[in-house]
Each structure stands twice: as C-alpha cells, then as structure tokens.
DNA sequence: CGCCAGGATTGAA
DNA sequence: TTCAATCATGGC
C-alpha cells in the first residue's frame, strides 16, 4: 500500500522552502520534519532524511518526475549561490538559511494563489486557498480516515462559478479578479502554456493583462511557476530589505530600488530575492506569518 | 497622487 | 469583552 520515492539531494532545507511564502498548501505534520501537501491529485508526505528527501504517497504518483520538478532537487544550488553578489547582506541572508530553494509550481495554482495574495498575509492566503479547495476541489485519498484533502480547482471549475461563490471563500475584492482569470484561461483567451516560450519581459507583460495582476504578482508567478530566475518580486519585505541593507543612509525611490535589483543580483536574482525575503522575515522575532 | 477593496490578527481600551 | 490599527497590492 502506498508508494515511497527517495530523492537524493544535499543543501535542501525542506521546511524553509515549503514555508517561505511561495506555496500555500503545505503544512507540517505533527512531530518532526514531515510535511504534507498536494501534488496534482495526490496527497504527498515529504520528510527530510540524511542525503535527501523521502516522499510517501497513498497511491503512486501519476508521474514520479513531477515531484522532482516541483521540488527542484536537481538544481545545483551551490552554483547558483556563487552567482550572488559578494556583499555583507547577501552573505548574511545565505548564512541564515543555506538550503533554501525555489519550487517549480503549477502555473494555474500559482497564479490563482498570488491573485489571492494581494494585501493578504500568508496565514490568510492559506485559509482562502484551503477554503477554495474544500468547496470546489475534488476530495483526495489521504493517509488516515477522516482526513480531508482536496485538489486545487482548475480554471474550468472556477469559471462556472459566480463572484458570490468566490466571495464566500473570504477573498473579498479579489473574487472578480480570480473569476476573470479563470474564465480567460478556460475560454482559451489566456494560454498559460504559451508563457513558457516567451522571454521574461513579454511573459510579464502578458500576465499583467489580467486584472489583479500587477508587476509584483506577475513576478511571483514567473519565478515560482515558470522558473524565470531573473524575476525579482518586490513586496514590502524586499523593499525594506533593499532600503535597510543597501541604502541605509538615504531614502531610495521605488523606481531606484527596482533598477538596483535588476542589475545588482545577477542572473539568479530571483533566488537572491528569496534569500533576502526569508532573511528579513526570520531575523526579527515576532514576525508576522 | 490618494483612496479603496475584505478579513484575520494583534494589541489597546 | 469590544474596538481599532495593521497588513500590503492593484485599479482607478
């Protein structure tokens, strides 16, 4: 019964990676470093063990390669870290969490989640996404009886709902934005597959044609779902990080910070961003989740 | 530029 | 207990 996959990898901080505001449907299972979440239509348990990550599923994955893709275990992290600027803030950020990774998520789930993320804290995004799954996803087999897990509802499913249905999931003014995105995709007017073949600027512009998707959210999706490593989402945490760490003496405009980020952090700027983000959120006590 | 959207959480009264 | 500030993005 069930299936186990072992993914060999070093320098992988599973907990930090799954809990760093990239993905919203993974939770720590009581006791130890075990995480549970959904990949496609399977409930998956992940455990950090010496030399790698062990994955358990109730029924075998449709595609075992999907797990490697999602976790990005084959990415040579050390080589990426070497491309970071050799300055004090970056060194501190990497030292704070040397095994932090970027995931490679499903584009639709990622896009929908980040449309819902606007002006929301991570705990609240989790709640909304969970509610959306409970109401409109499909039930999935879990490890123990009584547990309830749901797939993430696809664009076709959401497209047939009403704004009122979605508002019922406590997403407020984001409801029409999510509904519109689902309908654009379901109708074939927005092709999430086609984004893969575009260059960064074109892909960003394309995503930003969706209502509720500005530069920050587009960058999150490009980085977390499409692997555009140069995407550099600037939220208040990153803005604060850049301001405090790189421009402590004078106030830098948003424009200036953005231009600085684009040139300073190199070809894997998105990774650097994730390290700074995590560093800023964990170094002070009493951080918001 | 400045306001508004909705709800969970935190801290104050 | 209630109440008000906070969070932090995009559209107009």
PDB file of C-alpha atoms (C1' of nucleotides) in Angstrom:
ATOM      1  CA  UNK A   1       0.000   0.000   0.000  1.00  0.00           C
ATOM      2  CA  UNK A   2       1.269   3.428  -0.903  1.00  0.00           C
ATOM      3  CA  UNK A   3       4.493   4.314  -2.567  1.00  0.00           C
ATOM      4  CA  UNK A   4       7.812   5.738  -1.484  1.00  0.00           C
ATOM      5  CA  UNK A   5      10.208   7.769  -3.565  1.00  0.00           C
ATOM      6  CA  UNK A   6      13.658   8.849  -2.458  1.00  0.00           C
ATOM      7  CA  UNK A   7      15.125  11.982  -3.968  1.00  0.00           C
ATOM      8  CA  UNK A   8      18.839  12.334  -3.358  1.00  0.00           C
ATOM      9  CA  UNK A   9      19.804  15.949  -2.658  1.00  0.00           C
ATOM     10  CA  UNK A  10      22.083  17.981  -0.435  1.00  0.00           C
ATOM     11  CA  UNK A  11      21.682  21.544   0.812  1.00  0.00           C
ATOM     12  CA  UNK A  12      17.917  21.347   0.872  1.00  0.00           C
ATOM     13  CA  UNK A  13      16.034  22.979   3.730  1.00  0.00           C
ATOM     14  CA  UNK A  14      12.648  21.416   3.185  1.00  0.00           C
ATOM     15  CA  UNK A  15      10.868  23.260   5.972  1.00  0.00           C
ATOM     16  CA  UNK A  16      12.124  26.702   4.999  1.00  0.00           C
ATOM     17  CA  UNK A  17      11.368  26.058   1.347  1.00  0.00           C
ATOM     18  CA  UNK A  18       7.803  24.851   1.866  1.00  0.00           C
ATOM     19  CA  UNK A  19       7.084  27.592   4.388  1.00  0.00           C
ATOM     20  CA  UNK A  20       8.678  30.584   2.700  1.00  0.00           C
ATOM     21  CA  UNK A  21       5.617  32.161   1.134  1.00  0.00           C
ATOM     22  CA  UNK A  22       5.996  30.516  -2.267  1.00  0.00           C
ATOM     23  CA  UNK A  23       3.347  27.843  -1.812  1.00  0.00           C
ATOM     24  CA  UNK A  24       0.326  27.863   0.458  1.00  0.00           C
ATOM     25  CA  UNK A  25      -0.905  24.313   0.693  1.00  0.00           C
ATOM     26  CA  UNK A  26       1.857  22.546   2.621  1.00  0.00           C
ATOM     27  CA  UNK A  27       1.688  22.018   6.333  1.00  0.00           C
ATOM     28  CA  UNK A  28       3.939  20.499   8.915  1.00  0.00           C
ATOM     29  CA  UNK A  29       2.577  17.211  10.212  1.00  0.00           C
ATOM     30  CA  UNK A  30       2.610  16.932  13.973  1.00  0.00           C
ATOM     31  CA  UNK A  31       6.037  15.893  15.178  1.00  0.00           C
ATOM     32  CA  UNK A  32       9.285  16.196  13.304  1.00  0.00           C
ATOM     33  CA  UNK A  33      10.239  17.381   9.886  1.00  0.00           C
ATOM     34  CA  UNK A  34       7.405  15.844   7.947  1.00  0.00           C
ATOM     35  CA  UNK A  35       5.353  17.935   5.564  1.00  0.00           C
ATOM     36  CA  UNK A  36       2.107  17.127   3.881  1.00  0.00           C
ATOM     37  CA  UNK A  37       0.640  18.688   0.780  1.00  0.00           C
ATOM     38  CA  UNK A  38      -0.943  18.083  -2.574  1.00  0.00           C
ATOM     39  CA  UNK A  39       0.793  17.456  -5.839  1.00  0.00           C
ATOM     40  CA  UNK A  40      -1.672  17.224  -8.697  1.00  0.00           C
ATOM     41  CA  UNK A  41      -4.226  14.735  -7.435  1.00  0.00           C
ATOM     42  CA  UNK A  42      -2.072  13.021  -4.842  1.00  0.00           C
ATOM     43  CA  UNK A  43      -1.579  13.661  -1.166  1.00  0.00           C
ATOM     44  CA  UNK A  44       2.170  13.642  -0.562  1.00  0.00           C
ATOM     45  CA  UNK A  45       4.209  13.412   2.623  1.00  0.00           C
ATOM     46  CA  UNK A  46       7.757  14.707   2.493  1.00  0.00           C
ATOM     47  CA  UNK A  47      10.450  14.046   5.012  1.00  0.00           C
ATOM     48  CA  UNK A  48      13.990  15.377   5.115  1.00  0.00           C
ATOM     49  CA  UNK A  49      16.342  12.458   5.742  1.00  0.00           C
ATOM     50  CA  UNK A  50      20.129  12.209   5.534  1.00  0.00           C
ATOM     51  CA  UNK A  51      21.174  12.534   1.922  1.00  0.00           C
ATOM     52  CA  UNK A  52      17.840  13.508   0.531  1.00  0.00           C
ATOM     53  CA  UNK A  53      14.075  13.760   0.756  1.00  0.00           C
ATOM     54  CA  UNK A  54      11.759  10.813   1.199  1.00  0.00           C
ATOM     55  CA  UNK A  55       8.284  11.106  -0.290  1.00  0.00           C
ATOM     56  CA  UNK A  56       5.280   8.966   0.577  1.00  0.00           C
ATOM     57  CA  UNK A  57       2.046   8.849  -1.332  1.00  0.00           C
ATOM     58  CA  UNK A  58      -1.130   6.910  -0.617  1.00  0.00           C
ATOM     59  CA  UNK A  59      -1.287   5.792  -4.229  1.00  0.00           C
ATOM     60  CA  UNK A  60       1.629   6.067  -6.642  1.00  0.00           C
ATOM     61  CA  UNK A  61       2.126   9.403  -8.377  1.00  0.00           C
ATOM     62  CA  UNK A  62       0.899   9.627 -11.943  1.00  0.00           C
ATOM     63  CA  UNK A  63       4.322  10.933 -12.844  1.00  0.00           C
ATOM     64  CA  UNK A  64       7.206  10.489 -10.390  1.00  0.00           C
ATOM     65  CA  UNK A  65       9.217  13.094 -12.304  1.00  0.00           C
ATOM     66  CA  UNK A  66       6.610  15.661 -11.270  1.00  0.00           C
ATOM     67  CA  UNK A  67       7.908  15.534  -7.724  1.00  0.00           C
ATOM     68  CA  UNK A  68      11.498  16.209  -8.766  1.00  0.00           C
ATOM     69  CA  UNK A  69      10.276  19.047 -10.912  1.00  0.00           C
ATOM     70  CA  UNK A  70       8.212  20.544  -8.093  1.00  0.00           C
ATOM     71  CA  UNK A  71      10.954  20.314  -5.502  1.00  0.00           C
ATOM     72  CA  UNK A  72      13.731  21.217  -7.956  1.00  0.00           C
ATOM     73  CA  UNK A  73      16.036  18.754  -6.266  1.00  0.00           C
ATOM     74  CA  UNK A  74      18.248  18.509  -9.326  1.00  0.00           C
ATOM     75  CA  UNK A  75      19.100  22.178  -9.299  1.00  0.00           C
ATOM     76  CA  UNK A  76      22.744  22.697  -8.351  1.00  0.00           C
ATOM     77  CA  UNK A  77      22.202  25.203  -5.588  1.00  0.00           C
ATOM     78  CA  UNK A  78      25.874  25.828  -4.838  1.00  0.00           C
ATOM     79  CA  UNK A  79      26.457  27.070  -8.365  1.00  0.00           C
ATOM     80  CA  UNK A  80      23.561  29.499  -8.024  1.00  0.00           C
ATOM     81  CA  UNK A  81      24.764  30.814  -4.681  1.00  0.00           C
ATOM     82  CA  UNK A  82      28.122  31.555  -6.289  1.00  0.00           C
ATOM     83  CA  UNK A  83      26.484  33.991  -8.679  1.00  0.00           C
ATOM     84  CA  UNK A  84      25.158  36.133  -5.820  1.00  0.00           C
ATOM     85  CA  UNK A  85      26.948  39.413  -5.174  1.00  0.00           C
ATOM     86  CA  UNK A  86      29.650  39.002  -2.559  1.00  0.00           C
ATOM     87  CA  UNK A  87      28.420  41.618  -0.134  1.00  0.00           C
ATOM     88  CA  UNK A  88      27.557  41.570   3.549  1.00  0.00           C
ATOM     89  CA  UNK A  89      23.748  41.470   3.217  1.00  0.00           C
ATOM     90  CA  UNK A  90      23.785  38.576   0.760  1.00  0.00           C
ATOM     91  CA  UNK A  91      26.315  36.634   2.816  1.00  0.00           C
ATOM     92  CA  UNK A  92      24.158  37.073   5.905  1.00  0.00           C
ATOM     93  CA  UNK A  93      20.994  36.071   4.057  1.00  0.00           C
ATOM     94  CA  UNK A  94      22.578  32.891   2.684  1.00  0.00           C
ATOM     95  CA  UNK A  95      24.160  32.036   6.040  1.00  0.00           C
ATOM     96  CA  UNK A  96      20.761  32.362   7.713  1.00  0.00           C
ATOM     97  CA  UNK A  97      19.276  29.588   5.600  1.00  0.00           C
ATOM     98  CA  UNK A  98      21.762  27.877   3.291  1.00  0.00           C
ATOM     99  CA  UNK A  99      19.359  25.247   1.950  1.00  0.00           C
ATOM    100  CA  UNK A 100      16.508  27.482   0.870  1.00  0.00           C
ATOM    101  CA  UNK A 101      15.196  26.621  -2.593  1.00  0.00           C
ATOM    102  CA  UNK A 102      12.743  27.809  -5.159  1.00  0.00           C
ATOM    103  CA  UNK A 103       9.925  25.432  -6.038  1.00  0.00           C
ATOM    104  CA  UNK A 104       8.511  24.920  -9.512  1.00  0.00           C
ATOM    105  CA  UNK A 105       4.765  25.078  -9.083  1.00  0.00           C
ATOM    106  CA  UNK A 106       1.806  24.515 -11.310  1.00  0.00           C
ATOM    107  CA  UNK A 107       1.205  27.800 -13.182  1.00  0.00           C
ATOM    108  CA  UNK A 108      -2.535  27.944 -12.620  1.00  0.00           C
ATOM    109  CA  UNK A 109      -2.393  27.183  -8.917  1.00  0.00           C
ATOM    110  CA  UNK A 110       0.435  29.653  -8.509  1.00  0.00           C
ATOM    111  CA  UNK A 111      -1.305  32.391 -10.482  1.00  0.00           C
ATOM    112  CA  UNK A 112      -4.571  31.898  -8.624  1.00  0.00           C
ATOM    113  CA  UNK A 113      -2.814  31.857  -5.246  1.00  0.00           C
ATOM    114  CA  UNK A 114      -0.975  35.089  -5.927  1.00  0.00           C
ATOM    115  CA  UNK A 115      -4.057  36.839  -7.277  1.00  0.00           C
ATOM    116  CA  UNK A 116      -5.480  35.997  -3.857  1.00  0.00           C
ATOM    117  CA  UNK A 117      -2.338  37.165  -2.073  1.00  0.00           C
ATOM    118  CA  UNK A 118      -2.788  40.861  -2.709  1.00  0.00           C
ATOM    119  CA  UNK A 119      -2.849  42.735   0.621  1.00  0.00           C
ATOM    120  CA  UNK A 120      -3.111  39.479   2.494  1.00  0.00           C
ATOM    121  CA  UNK A 121      -0.772  37.943   4.986  1.00  0.00           C
ATOM    122  CA  UNK A 122       0.430  34.408   4.439  1.00  0.00           C
ATOM    123  CA  UNK A 123      -1.860  32.861   7.078  1.00  0.00           C
ATOM    124  CA  UNK A 124      -4.854  34.411   5.420  1.00  0.00           C
ATOM    125  CA  UNK A 125      -3.820  33.331   1.942  1.00  0.00           C
ATOM    126  CA  UNK A 126      -3.575  29.790   3.293  1.00  0.00           C
ATOM    127  CA  UNK A 127      -7.079  29.999   4.692  1.00  0.00           C
ATOM    128  CA  UNK A 128      -8.596  31.293   1.482  1.00  0.00           C
ATOM    129  CA  UNK A 129      -6.841  28.717  -0.664  1.00  0.00           C
ATOM    130  CA  UNK A 130      -7.873  25.933   1.718  1.00  0.00           C
ATOM    131  CA  UNK A 131     -11.480  27.077   1.618  1.00  0.00           C
ATOM    132  CA  UNK A 132     -11.398  27.210  -2.157  1.00  0.00           C
ATOM    133  CA  UNK A 133     -10.150  23.620  -2.238  1.00  0.00           C
ATOM    134  CA  UNK A 134     -12.723  22.371   0.257  1.00  0.00           C
ATOM    135  CA  UNK A 135     -15.595  23.881  -1.646  1.00  0.00           C
ATOM    136  CA  UNK A 136     -14.610  23.451  -5.254  1.00  0.00           C
ATOM    137  CA  UNK A 137     -11.736  20.986  -5.410  1.00  0.00           C
ATOM    138  CA  UNK A 138     -12.166  17.257  -5.593  1.00  0.00           C
ATOM    139  CA  UNK A 139     -11.696  15.092  -2.493  1.00  0.00           C
ATOM    140  CA  UNK A 140      -8.479  13.092  -2.473  1.00  0.00           C
ATOM    141  CA  UNK A 141      -7.482   9.982  -0.584  1.00  0.00           C
ATOM    142  CA  UNK A 142      -5.405  10.791   2.498  1.00  0.00           C
ATOM    143  CA  UNK A 143      -3.231   8.670   4.753  1.00  0.00           C
ATOM    144  CA  UNK A 144      -5.740   8.234   7.531  1.00  0.00           C
ATOM    145  CA  UNK A 145      -9.502   8.020   7.640  1.00  0.00           C
ATOM    146  CA  UNK A 146     -11.220  11.262   8.468  1.00  0.00           C
ATOM    147  CA  UNK A 147      -8.545  13.458   6.954  1.00  0.00           C
ATOM    148  CA  UNK A 148      -9.851  15.656   4.211  1.00  0.00           C
ATOM    149  CA  UNK A 149      -7.742  16.725   1.264  1.00  0.00           C
ATOM    150  CA  UNK A 150      -8.763  18.392  -1.946  1.00  0.00           C
ATOM    151  CA  UNK A 151      -7.288  19.064  -5.323  1.00  0.00           C
ATOM    152  CA  UNK A 152      -6.839  22.666  -6.345  1.00  0.00           C
ATOM    153  CA  UNK A 153      -9.850  23.531  -8.512  1.00  0.00           C
ATOM    154  CA  UNK A 154      -8.897  24.139 -12.123  1.00  0.00           C
ATOM    155  CA  UNK A 155      -9.802  27.229 -14.133  1.00  0.00           C
ATOM    156  CA  UNK A 156     -12.695  25.394 -15.824  1.00  0.00           C
ATOM    157  CA  UNK A 157     -14.249  24.661 -12.446  1.00  0.00           C
ATOM    158  CA  UNK A 158     -13.888  28.206 -11.149  1.00  0.00           C
ATOM    159  CA  UNK A 159     -15.045  29.667 -14.455  1.00  0.00           C
ATOM    160  CA  UNK A 160     -18.510  28.205 -13.948  1.00  0.00           C
ATOM    161  CA  UNK A 161     -18.890  29.776 -10.515  1.00  0.00           C
ATOM    162  CA  UNK A 162     -20.168  33.239  -9.656  1.00  0.00           C
ATOM    163  CA  UNK A 163     -18.420  36.108  -7.946  1.00  0.00           C
ATOM    164  CA  UNK A 164     -20.672  35.493  -4.951  1.00  0.00           C
ATOM    165  CA  UNK A 165     -19.478  31.877  -4.722  1.00  0.00           C
ATOM    166  CA  UNK A 166     -15.887  33.027  -4.643  1.00  0.00           C
ATOM    167  CA  UNK A 167     -16.563  35.813  -2.168  1.00  0.00           C
ATOM    168  CA  UNK A 168     -17.921  33.048   0.022  1.00  0.00           C
ATOM    169  CA  UNK A 169     -14.328  31.850   0.274  1.00  0.00           C
ATOM    170  CA  UNK A 170     -13.455  35.129   2.006  1.00  0.00           C
ATOM    171  CA  UNK A 171     -11.392  36.529  -0.795  1.00  0.00           C
ATOM    172  CA  UNK A 172     -13.248  39.819  -0.933  1.00  0.00           C
ATOM    173  CA  UNK A 173     -12.382  42.147  -3.774  1.00  0.00           C
ATOM    174  CA  UNK A 174     -10.030  39.548  -5.253  1.00  0.00           C
ATOM    175  CA  UNK A 175     -13.048  37.407  -6.253  1.00  0.00           C
ATOM    176  CA  UNK A 176     -13.781  39.157  -9.566  1.00  0.00           C
ATOM    177  CA  UNK A 177     -10.082  39.101 -10.432  1.00  0.00           C
ATOM    178  CA  UNK A 178      -9.774  35.363  -9.841  1.00  0.00           C
ATOM    179  CA  UNK A 179     -13.032  34.684 -11.641  1.00  0.00           C
ATOM    180  CA  UNK A 180     -11.917  36.734 -14.620  1.00  0.00           C
ATOM    181  CA  UNK A 181      -8.568  34.940 -14.785  1.00  0.00           C
ATOM    182  CA  UNK A 182     -10.284  31.534 -14.595  1.00  0.00           C
ATOM    183  CA  UNK A 183     -12.658  32.480 -17.391  1.00  0.00           C
ATOM    184  CA  UNK A 184      -9.947  33.909 -19.612  1.00  0.00           C
ATOM    185  CA  UNK A 185      -7.977  30.698 -19.251  1.00  0.00           C
ATOM    186  CA  UNK A 186     -10.965  28.364 -19.552  1.00  0.00           C
ATOM    187  CA  UNK A 187     -12.043  30.170 -22.719  1.00  0.00           C
ATOM    188  CA  UNK A 188      -8.573  29.872 -24.189  1.00  0.00           C
ATOM    189  CA  UNK A 189      -8.016  33.614 -24.379  1.00  0.00           C
ATOM    190  CA  UNK A 190      -5.160  33.331 -21.888  1.00  0.00           C
ATOM    191  CA  UNK A 191      -2.773  30.469 -22.566  1.00  0.00           C
ATOM    192  CA  UNK A 192      -0.615  29.705 -19.549  1.00  0.00           C
ATOM    193  CA  UNK A 193       1.381  27.156 -21.552  1.00  0.00           C
ATOM    194  CA  UNK A 194       2.395  29.775 -24.063  1.00  0.00           C
ATOM    195  CA  UNK A 195       4.090  31.817 -21.348  1.00  0.00           C
ATOM    196  CA  UNK A 196       6.872  29.192 -21.251  1.00  0.00           C
ATOM    197  CA  UNK A 197       8.018  30.104 -24.715  1.00  0.00           C
ATOM    198  CA  UNK A 198       8.210  33.846 -24.135  1.00  0.00           C
ATOM    199  CA  UNK A 199      11.084  35.933 -22.917  1.00  0.00           C
ATOM    200  CA  UNK A 200      10.816  37.436 -19.458  1.00  0.00           C
ATOM    201  CA  UNK A 201       9.586  40.872 -20.500  1.00  0.00           C
ATOM    202  CA  UNK A 202       6.923  39.517 -22.847  1.00  0.00           C
ATOM    203  CA  UNK A 203       5.759  36.930 -20.312  1.00  0.00           C
ATOM    204  CA  UNK A 204       5.467  39.561 -17.600  1.00  0.00           C
ATOM    205  CA  UNK A 205       3.529  41.891 -19.837  1.00  0.00           C
ATOM    206  CA  UNK A 206       1.206  39.074 -20.874  1.00  0.00           C
ATOM    207  CA  UNK A 207       0.378  38.079 -17.296  1.00  0.00           C
ATOM    208  CA  UNK A 208      -0.181  41.710 -16.384  1.00  0.00           C
ATOM    209  CA  UNK A 209      -3.039  41.933 -18.872  1.00  0.00           C
ATOM    210  CA  UNK A 210      -5.062  40.013 -16.286  1.00  0.00           C
ATOM    211  CA  UNK A 211      -6.979  42.177 -13.833  1.00  0.00           C
ATOM    212  CA  UNK A 212      -5.489  41.924 -10.369  1.00  0.00           C
ATOM    213  CA  UNK A 213      -2.064  41.020 -11.697  1.00  0.00           C
ATOM    214  CA  UNK A 214       0.454  43.825 -11.383  1.00  0.00           C
ATOM    215  CA  UNK A 215       4.203  43.635 -11.605  1.00  0.00           C
ATOM    216  CA  UNK A 216       4.740  42.039  -8.219  1.00  0.00           C
ATOM    217  CA  UNK A 217       2.249  39.232  -8.676  1.00  0.00           C
ATOM    218  CA  UNK A 218       3.418  38.616 -12.248  1.00  0.00           C
ATOM    219  CA  UNK A 219       6.986  38.299 -10.965  1.00  0.00           C
ATOM    220  CA  UNK A 220       5.926  35.819  -8.279  1.00  0.00           C
ATOM    221  CA  UNK A 221       4.251  33.605 -10.864  1.00  0.00           C
ATOM    222  CA  UNK A 222       7.148  33.900 -13.308  1.00  0.00           C
ATOM    223  CA  UNK A 223       9.603  32.952 -10.583  1.00  0.00           C
ATOM    224  CA  UNK A 224       7.693  30.275  -8.675  1.00  0.00           C
ATOM    225  CA  UNK A 225       5.884  28.549 -11.542  1.00  0.00           C
ATOM    226  CA  UNK A 226       7.864  29.239 -14.702  1.00  0.00           C
ATOM    227  CA  UNK A 227      11.402  29.368 -13.403  1.00  0.00           C
ATOM    228  CA  UNK A 228      12.283  32.816 -14.726  1.00  0.00           C
ATOM    229  CA  UNK A 229      15.239  33.274 -12.420  1.00  0.00           C
ATOM    230  CA  UNK A 230      15.638  36.944 -13.211  1.00  0.00           C
ATOM    231  CA  UNK A 231      12.146  37.782 -11.948  1.00  0.00           C
ATOM    232  CA  UNK A 232      12.515  39.807  -8.765  1.00  0.00           C
ATOM    233  CA  UNK A 233       9.216  40.354  -6.927  1.00  0.00           C
ATOM    234  CA  UNK A 234       9.383  43.486  -4.795  1.00  0.00           C
ATOM    235  CA  UNK A 235       6.970  43.415  -1.878  1.00  0.00           C
ATOM    236  CA  UNK A 236       7.291  45.467   1.298  1.00  0.00           C
ATOM    237  CA  UNK A 237       9.673  42.965   2.862  1.00  0.00           C
ATOM    238  CA  UNK A 238      12.055  43.119  -0.049  1.00  0.00           C
ATOM    239  CA  UNK A 239      11.655  46.862  -0.302  1.00  0.00           C
ATOM    240  CA  UNK A 240      12.542  47.131   3.370  1.00  0.00           C
ATOM    241  CA  UNK A 241      15.483  44.767   2.883  1.00  0.00           C
ATOM    242  CA  UNK A 242      16.912  46.722  -0.023  1.00  0.00           C
ATOM    243  CA  UNK A 243      16.364  50.008   1.761  1.00  0.00           C
ATOM    244  CA  UNK A 244      17.914  48.902   5.058  1.00  0.00           C
ATOM    245  CA  UNK A 245      20.717  46.769   3.703  1.00  0.00           C
ATOM    246  CA  UNK A 246      21.803  48.661   0.614  1.00  0.00           C
ATOM    247  CA  UNK A 247      20.600  52.247   1.085  1.00  0.00           C
ATOM    248  CA  UNK A 248      20.716  52.797   4.852  1.00  0.00           C
ATOM    249  CA  UNK A 249      21.670  56.471   4.671  1.00  0.00           C
ATOM    250  CA  UNK A 250      19.172  57.839   2.247  1.00  0.00           C
ATOM    251  CA  UNK A 251      15.708  57.055   1.144  1.00  0.00           C
ATOM    252  CA  UNK A 252      15.665  55.399  -2.277  1.00  0.00           C
ATOM    253  CA  UNK A 253      12.643  55.632  -4.514  1.00  0.00           C
ATOM    254  CA  UNK A 254      10.753  52.567  -5.589  1.00  0.00           C
ATOM    255  CA  UNK A 255      11.987  53.101  -9.103  1.00  0.00           C
ATOM    256  CA  UNK A 256      15.574  53.272  -7.953  1.00  0.00           C
ATOM    257  CA  UNK A 257      15.312  50.125  -5.832  1.00  0.00           C
ATOM    258  CA  UNK A 258      13.852  48.246  -8.740  1.00  0.00           C
ATOM    259  CA  UNK A 259      16.629  49.311 -11.093  1.00  0.00           C
ATOM    260  CA  UNK A 260      19.255  48.471  -8.490  1.00  0.00           C
ATOM    261  CA  UNK A 261      17.799  44.984  -8.020  1.00  0.00           C
ATOM    262  CA  UNK A 262      17.758  44.332 -11.747  1.00  0.00           C
ATOM    263  CA  UNK A 263      21.478  44.943 -12.094  1.00  0.00           C
ATOM    264  CA  UNK A 264      22.919  44.030  -8.704  1.00  0.00           C
ATOM    265  CA  UNK A 265      21.797  40.449  -8.093  1.00  0.00           C
ATOM    266  CA  UNK A 266      22.857  38.756 -11.286  1.00  0.00           C
ATOM    267  CA  UNK A 267      21.313  36.048 -13.403  1.00  0.00           C
ATOM    268  CA  UNK A 268      19.623  34.299 -10.480  1.00  0.00           C
ATOM    269  CA  UNK A 269      18.217  37.444  -8.928  1.00  0.00           C
ATOM    270  CA  UNK A 270      15.011  35.607  -8.106  1.00  0.00           C
ATOM    271  CA  UNK A 271      16.888  33.200  -5.883  1.00  0.00           C
ATOM    272  CA  UNK A 272      18.674  36.088  -4.203  1.00  0.00           C
ATOM    273  CA  UNK A 273      15.289  37.677  -3.593  1.00  0.00           C
ATOM    274  CA  UNK A 274      14.029  34.532  -1.884  1.00  0.00           C
ATOM    275  CA  UNK A 275      17.032  34.508   0.436  1.00  0.00           C
ATOM    276  CA  UNK A 276      16.593  38.170   1.330  1.00  0.00           C
ATOM    277  CA  UNK A 277      12.878  37.668   1.849  1.00  0.00           C
ATOM    278  CA  UNK A 278      13.394  34.739   4.172  1.00  0.00           C
ATOM    279  CA  UNK A 279      16.206  36.513   5.997  1.00  0.00           C
ATOM    280  CA  UNK A 280      14.114  39.607   6.658  1.00  0.00           C
ATOM    281  CA  UNK A 281      11.139  37.624   7.843  1.00  0.00           C
ATOM    282  CA  UNK A 282      13.007  35.390  10.244  1.00  0.00           C
ATOM    283  CA  UNK A 283      15.740  37.569  11.715  1.00  0.00           C
ATOM    284  CA  UNK A 284      13.425  39.592  13.873  1.00  0.00           C
ATOM    285  CA  UNK A 285      11.270  37.963  16.497  1.00  0.00           C
ATOM    286  CA  UNK A 286       7.523  38.349  16.450  1.00  0.00           C
ATOM    287  CA  UNK A 287       7.384  38.393  12.720  1.00  0.00           C
ATOM    288  CA  UNK A 288       4.020  38.193  11.028  1.00  0.00           C
ATOM    289  CA  UNK A 289       3.370  34.924   9.315  1.00  0.00           C
TER     290      UNK A 289
ATOM    291  C1'  DC B   1      -1.275  61.367  -6.084  1.00  0.00           C
ATOM    292  C1'  DG B   2      -4.674  59.200  -2.793  1.00  0.00           C
ATOM    293  C1'  DC B   3      -8.111  56.389  -1.785  1.00  0.00           C
ATOM    294  C1'  DC B   4     -10.494  51.910  -1.669  1.00  0.00           C
ATOM    295  C1'  DA B   5     -11.327  46.825  -1.575  1.00  0.00           C
ATOM    296  C1'  DG B   6     -12.267  42.372   2.988  1.00  0.00           C
ATOM    297  C1'  DG B   7     -11.000  39.830   6.742  1.00  0.00           C
ATOM    298  C1'  DA B   8      -7.760  37.747  10.256  1.00  0.00           C
ATOM    299  C1'  DT B   9      -4.768  39.049  13.770  1.00  0.00           C
ATOM    300  C1'  DT B  10      -2.786  41.828  17.226  1.00  0.00           C
ATOM    301  C1'  DG B  11      -2.748  44.998  20.812  1.00  0.00           C
ATOM    302  C1'  DA B  12      -5.252  48.562  23.334  1.00  0.00           C
ATOM    303  C1'  DA B  13      -9.175  50.165  25.937  1.00  0.00           C
TER     304       DA B  13
ATOM    305  C1'  DT C   1     -15.239  41.857  26.100  1.00  0.00           C
ATOM    306  C1'  DT C   2     -15.107  45.160  22.205  1.00  0.00           C
ATOM    307  C1'  DC C   3     -12.697  48.067  19.123  1.00  0.00           C
ATOM    308  C1'  DA C   4      -9.319  49.978  16.157  1.00  0.00           C
ATOM    309  C1'  DA C   5      -4.951  49.624  13.816  1.00  0.00           C
ATOM    310  C1'  DT C   6      -2.306  46.741  10.880  1.00  0.00           C
ATOM    311  C1'  DC C   7      -1.282  44.081   6.876  1.00  0.00           C
ATOM    312  C1'  DA C   8       0.395  45.472   1.779  1.00  0.00           C
ATOM    313  C1'  DT C   9      -1.491  45.086  -3.991  1.00  0.00           C
ATOM    314  C1'  DG C  10      -3.618  46.834  -7.910  1.00  0.00           C
ATOM    315  C1'  DG C  11      -7.074  49.838 -10.143  1.00  0.00           C
ATOM    316  C1'  DC C  12      -8.965  53.993 -10.814  1.00  0.00           C
TER     317       DC C  12
END
